[in-house]
């Protein structure tokens, strides 16, 4: 290739240094897998130098690649330069990968040329989702403090805690005795007769647990119609006070 032919390239026609290098390889019919690297470096640097003289604002990518190729040439001129061979292999690999990507891009562009693309216009804007009301800054600040939990806490009244601290404690054992006595004496025959809206919640819970314990122990059986039957036997000895501790009065 003569010098005048080398300088006929216009760098504006190339996407970057690799594109120019591939163009030089193709024009001089070089083997991409066995490039005469010194000849390619000389051709590339000559093109870039000529273009830089004509356009001082030449893209820095072309100049940077030219400097890297000149450094590679200096290593390759040395006998048995491992660094020069490494740089040559790296450049060859980059050119092969870039050539494959460029061929694939051309193939995809060719396939996409016969595809019809349907595009609709932009959808009209919907109603505004903004908050329409206006509030004073102080109202907004108070709301923010309330949501963040930094508002002034309400005073705690004593009567709120009185039902908790004054509620009687009813044991399950006392309700077991209470249920058995009622069943044996015939005062209770149905399950619902053991519960009353007037009794405390603790008595209701203790009664329910006592019924479960008696059913599990086999002392009481709940029939399908909710009737209770008791297995006869000696009752545990409990004082009358224990029997009445569970607020057993209906």
mmCIF file of N, CA, C and O in Angstrom, residues 62-101:
data_model
loop_
_atom_site.group_PDB
_atom_site.id
_atom_site.type_symbol
_atom_site.label_atom_id
_atom_site.label_comp_id
_atom_site.label_asym_id
_atom_site.label_seq_id
_atom_site.Cartn_x
_atom_site.Cartn_y
_atom_site.Cartn_z
ATOM 1 N N UNK A 62 -8.612 8.272 18.973
ATOM 2 C CA UNK A 62 -7.702 7.868 17.907
ATOM 3 C C UNK A 62 -6.254 8.139 18.297
ATOM 4 O O UNK A 62 -5.368 7.326 18.031
ATOM 5 N N UNK A 63 -6.010 9.273 18.944
ATOM 6 C CA UNK A 63 -4.643 9.623 19.336
ATOM 7 C C UNK A 63 -4.144 8.680 20.431
ATOM 8 O O UNK A 63 -2.988 8.237 20.425
ATOM 9 N N UNK A 64 -5.016 8.353 21.390
ATOM 10 C CA UNK A 64 -4.617 7.459 22.481
ATOM 11 C C UNK A 64 -4.266 6.076 21.945
ATOM 12 O O UNK A 64 -3.291 5.451 22.368
ATOM 13 N N UNK A 65 -5.063 5.570 20.989
ATOM 14 C CA UNK A 65 -4.768 4.265 20.400
ATOM 15 C C UNK A 65 -3.468 4.306 19.606
ATOM 16 O O UNK A 65 -2.691 3.342 19.616
ATOM 17 N N UNK A 66 -3.206 5.407 18.920
ATOM 18 C CA UNK A 66 -1.946 5.534 18.178
ATOM 19 C C UNK A 66 -0.759 5.481 19.124
ATOM 20 O O UNK A 66 0.257 4.820 18.837
ATOM 21 N N UNK A 67 -0.859 6.159 20.274
ATOM 22 C CA UNK A 67 0.232 6.132 21.249
ATOM 23 C C UNK A 67 0.438 4.714 21.779
ATOM 24 O O UNK A 67 1.573 4.261 21.983
ATOM 25 N N UNK A 68 -0.664 3.993 22.034
ATOM 26 C CA UNK A 68 -0.551 2.620 22.534
ATOM 27 C C UNK A 68 0.095 1.705 21.478
ATOM 28 O O UNK A 68 0.883 0.817 21.814
ATOM 29 N N UNK A 69 -0.230 1.929 20.195
ATOM 30 C CA UNK A 69 0.371 1.114 19.137
ATOM 31 C C UNK A 69 1.859 1.413 18.971
ATOM 32 O O UNK A 69 2.656 0.500 18.699
ATOM 33 N N UNK A 70 2.230 2.670 19.141
ATOM 34 C CA UNK A 70 3.658 3.005 19.053
ATOM 35 C C UNK A 70 4.423 2.347 20.206
ATOM 36 O O UNK A 70 5.537 1.835 20.025
ATOM 37 N N UNK A 71 3.821 2.325 21.392
ATOM 38 C CA UNK A 71 4.453 1.635 22.523
ATOM 39 C C UNK A 71 4.589 0.146 22.240
ATOM 40 O O UNK A 71 5.623 -0.475 22.530
ATOM 41 N N UNK A 72 3.554 -0.453 21.649
ATOM 42 C CA UNK A 72 3.606 -1.870 21.302
ATOM 43 C C UNK A 72 4.725 -2.130 20.295
ATOM 44 O O UNK A 72 5.455 -3.128 20.402
ATOM 45 N N UNK A 73 4.862 -1.238 19.312
ATOM 46 C CA UNK A 73 5.902 -1.409 18.293
ATOM 47 C C UNK A 73 7.288 -1.386 18.924
ATOM 48 O O UNK A 73 8.172 -2.166 18.537
ATOM 49 N N UNK A 74 7.464 -0.502 19.918
ATOM 50 C CA UNK A 74 8.780 -0.419 20.567
ATOM 51 C C UNK A 74 9.118 -1.719 21.293
ATOM 52 O O UNK A 74 10.287 -2.139 21.338
ATOM 53 N N UNK A 75 8.101 -2.372 21.869
ATOM 54 C CA UNK A 75 8.357 -3.654 22.535
ATOM 55 C C UNK A 75 8.629 -4.755 21.512
ATOM 56 O O UNK A 75 9.488 -5.620 21.716
ATOM 57 N N UNK A 76 7.868 -4.742 20.393
ATOM 58 C CA UNK A 76 8.013 -5.803 19.400
ATOM 59 C C UNK A 76 9.355 -5.735 18.676
ATOM 60 O O UNK A 76 9.817 -6.753 18.132
ATOM 61 N N UNK A 77 9.969 -4.572 18.621
ATOM 62 C CA UNK A 77 11.277 -4.454 17.975
ATOM 63 C C UNK A 77 12.387 -5.057 18.826
ATOM 64 O O UNK A 77 13.493 -5.303 18.325
ATOM 65 N N UNK A 78 12.087 -5.289 20.113
ATOM 66 C CA UNK A 78 13.068 -5.939 20.982
ATOM 67 C C UNK A 78 13.028 -7.450 20.766
ATOM 68 O O UNK A 78 11.980 -8.010 20.467
ATOM 69 N N UNK A 79 14.160 -8.117 20.893
ATOM 70 C CA UNK A 79 14.150 -9.586 20.713
ATOM 71 C C UNK A 79 13.438 -10.283 21.873
ATOM 72 O O UNK A 79 13.702 -10.008 23.041
ATOM 73 N N UNK A 80 12.474 -11.148 21.545
ATOM 74 C CA UNK A 80 11.761 -11.966 22.522
ATOM 75 C C UNK A 80 11.123 -11.116 23.629
ATOM 76 O O UNK A 80 11.360 -11.321 24.817
ATOM 77 N N UNK A 81 10.327 -10.172 23.223
ATOM 78 C CA UNK A 81 9.663 -9.290 24.192
ATOM 79 C C UNK A 81 8.317 -9.913 24.595
ATOM 80 O O UNK A 81 7.385 -10.004 23.779
ATOM 81 N N UNK A 82 8.220 -10.354 25.866
ATOM 82 C CA UNK A 82 6.969 -10.949 26.351
ATOM 83 C C UNK A 82 5.857 -9.905 26.427
ATOM 84 O O UNK A 82 4.701 -10.186 26.132
ATOM 85 N N UNK A 83 6.221 -8.671 26.798
ATOM 86 C CA UNK A 83 5.219 -7.615 26.903
ATOM 87 C C UNK A 83 4.665 -7.267 25.526
ATOM 88 O O UNK A 83 3.453 -7.031 25.368
ATOM 89 N N UNK A 84 5.532 -7.240 24.513
ATOM 90 C CA UNK A 84 5.071 -6.944 23.165
ATOM 91 C C UNK A 84 4.122 -8.021 22.649
ATOM 92 O O UNK A 84 3.101 -7.712 22.013
ATOM 93 N N UNK A 85 4.443 -9.294 22.910
ATOM 94 C CA UNK A 85 3.556 -10.372 22.482
ATOM 95 C C UNK A 85 2.213 -10.306 23.203
ATOM 96 O O UNK A 85 1.162 -10.577 22.620
ATOM 97 N N UNK A 86 2.252 -9.940 24.494
ATOM 98 C CA UNK A 86 0.992 -9.831 25.244
ATOM 99 C C UNK A 86 0.113 -8.725 24.666
ATOM 100 O O UNK A 86 -1.102 -8.904 24.491
ATOM 101 N N UNK A 87 0.705 -7.573 24.355
ATOM 102 C CA UNK A 87 -0.050 -6.462 23.794
ATOM 103 C C UNK A 87 -0.583 -6.810 22.404
ATOM 104 O O UNK A 87 -1.697 -6.423 22.032
ATOM 105 N N UNK A 88 0.200 -7.581 21.638
ATOM 106 C CA UNK A 88 -0.253 -7.987 20.307
ATOM 107 C C UNK A 88 -1.462 -8.915 20.410
ATOM 108 O O UNK A 88 -2.449 -8.755 19.684
ATOM 109 N N UNK A 89 -1.400 -9.900 21.331
ATOM 110 C CA UNK A 89 -2.525 -10.823 21.507
ATOM 111 C C UNK A 89 -3.768 -10.083 21.993
ATOM 112 O O UNK A 89 -4.889 -10.391 21.574
ATOM 113 N N UNK A 90 -3.569 -9.121 22.870
ATOM 114 C CA UNK A 90 -4.713 -8.360 23.384
ATOM 115 C C UNK A 90 -5.384 -7.561 22.269
ATOM 116 O O UNK A 90 -6.618 -7.549 22.147
ATOM 117 N N UNK A 91 -4.591 -6.901 21.413
ATOM 118 C CA UNK A 91 -5.150 -6.127 20.318
ATOM 119 C C UNK A 91 -5.842 -7.036 19.304
ATOM 120 O O UNK A 91 -6.935 -6.724 18.809
ATOM 121 N N UNK A 92 -5.231 -8.201 19.015
ATOM 122 C CA UNK A 92 -5.836 -9.131 18.064
ATOM 123 C C UNK A 92 -7.189 -9.625 18.576
ATOM 124 O O UNK A 92 -8.170 -9.708 17.826
ATOM 125 N N UNK A 93 -7.263 -9.945 19.866
ATOM 126 C CA UNK A 93 -8.534 -10.382 20.452
ATOM 127 C C UNK A 93 -9.604 -9.304 20.385
ATOM 128 O O UNK A 93 -10.770 -9.585 20.087
ATOM 129 N N UNK A 94 -9.211 -8.051 20.645
ATOM 130 C CA UNK A 94 -10.171 -6.959 20.566
ATOM 131 C C UNK A 94 -10.704 -6.783 19.146
ATOM 132 O O UNK A 94 -11.910 -6.550 18.952
ATOM 133 N N UNK A 95 -9.830 -6.890 18.161
ATOM 134 C CA UNK A 95 -10.264 -6.747 16.775
ATOM 135 C C UNK A 95 -11.201 -7.877 16.356
ATOM 136 O O UNK A 95 -12.196 -7.654 15.653
ATOM 137 N N UNK A 96 -10.915 -9.116 16.792
ATOM 138 C CA UNK A 96 -11.781 -10.248 16.438
ATOM 139 C C UNK A 96 -13.166 -10.081 17.069
ATOM 140 O O UNK A 96 -14.198 -10.280 16.422
ATOM 141 N N UNK A 97 -13.211 -9.713 18.344
ATOM 142 C CA UNK A 97 -14.504 -9.520 19.020
ATOM 143 C C UNK A 97 -15.284 -8.371 18.390
ATOM 144 O O UNK A 97 -16.508 -8.467 18.192
ATOM 145 N N UNK A 98 -14.600 -7.278 18.071
ATOM 146 C CA UNK A 98 -15.284 -6.139 17.468
ATOM 147 C C UNK A 98 -15.831 -6.490 16.086
ATOM 148 O O UNK A 98 -16.937 -6.080 15.715
ATOM 149 N N UNK A 99 -15.060 -7.292 15.327
ATOM 150 C CA UNK A 99 -15.519 -7.698 13.998
ATOM 151 C C UNK A 99 -16.764 -8.581 14.102
ATOM 152 O O UNK A 99 -17.718 -8.427 13.323
ATOM 153 N N UNK A 100 -16.789 -9.494 15.091
ATOM 154 C CA UNK A 100 -17.973 -10.341 15.280
ATOM 155 C C UNK A 100 -19.192 -9.521 15.675
ATOM 156 O O UNK A 100 -20.304 -9.739 15.176
ATOM 157 N N UNK A 101 -19.000 -8.557 16.575
ATOM 158 C CA UNK A 101 -20.120 -7.704 16.996
ATOM 159 C C UNK A 101 -20.644 -6.870 15.833
ATOM 160 O O UNK A 101 -21.861 -6.686 15.678
#
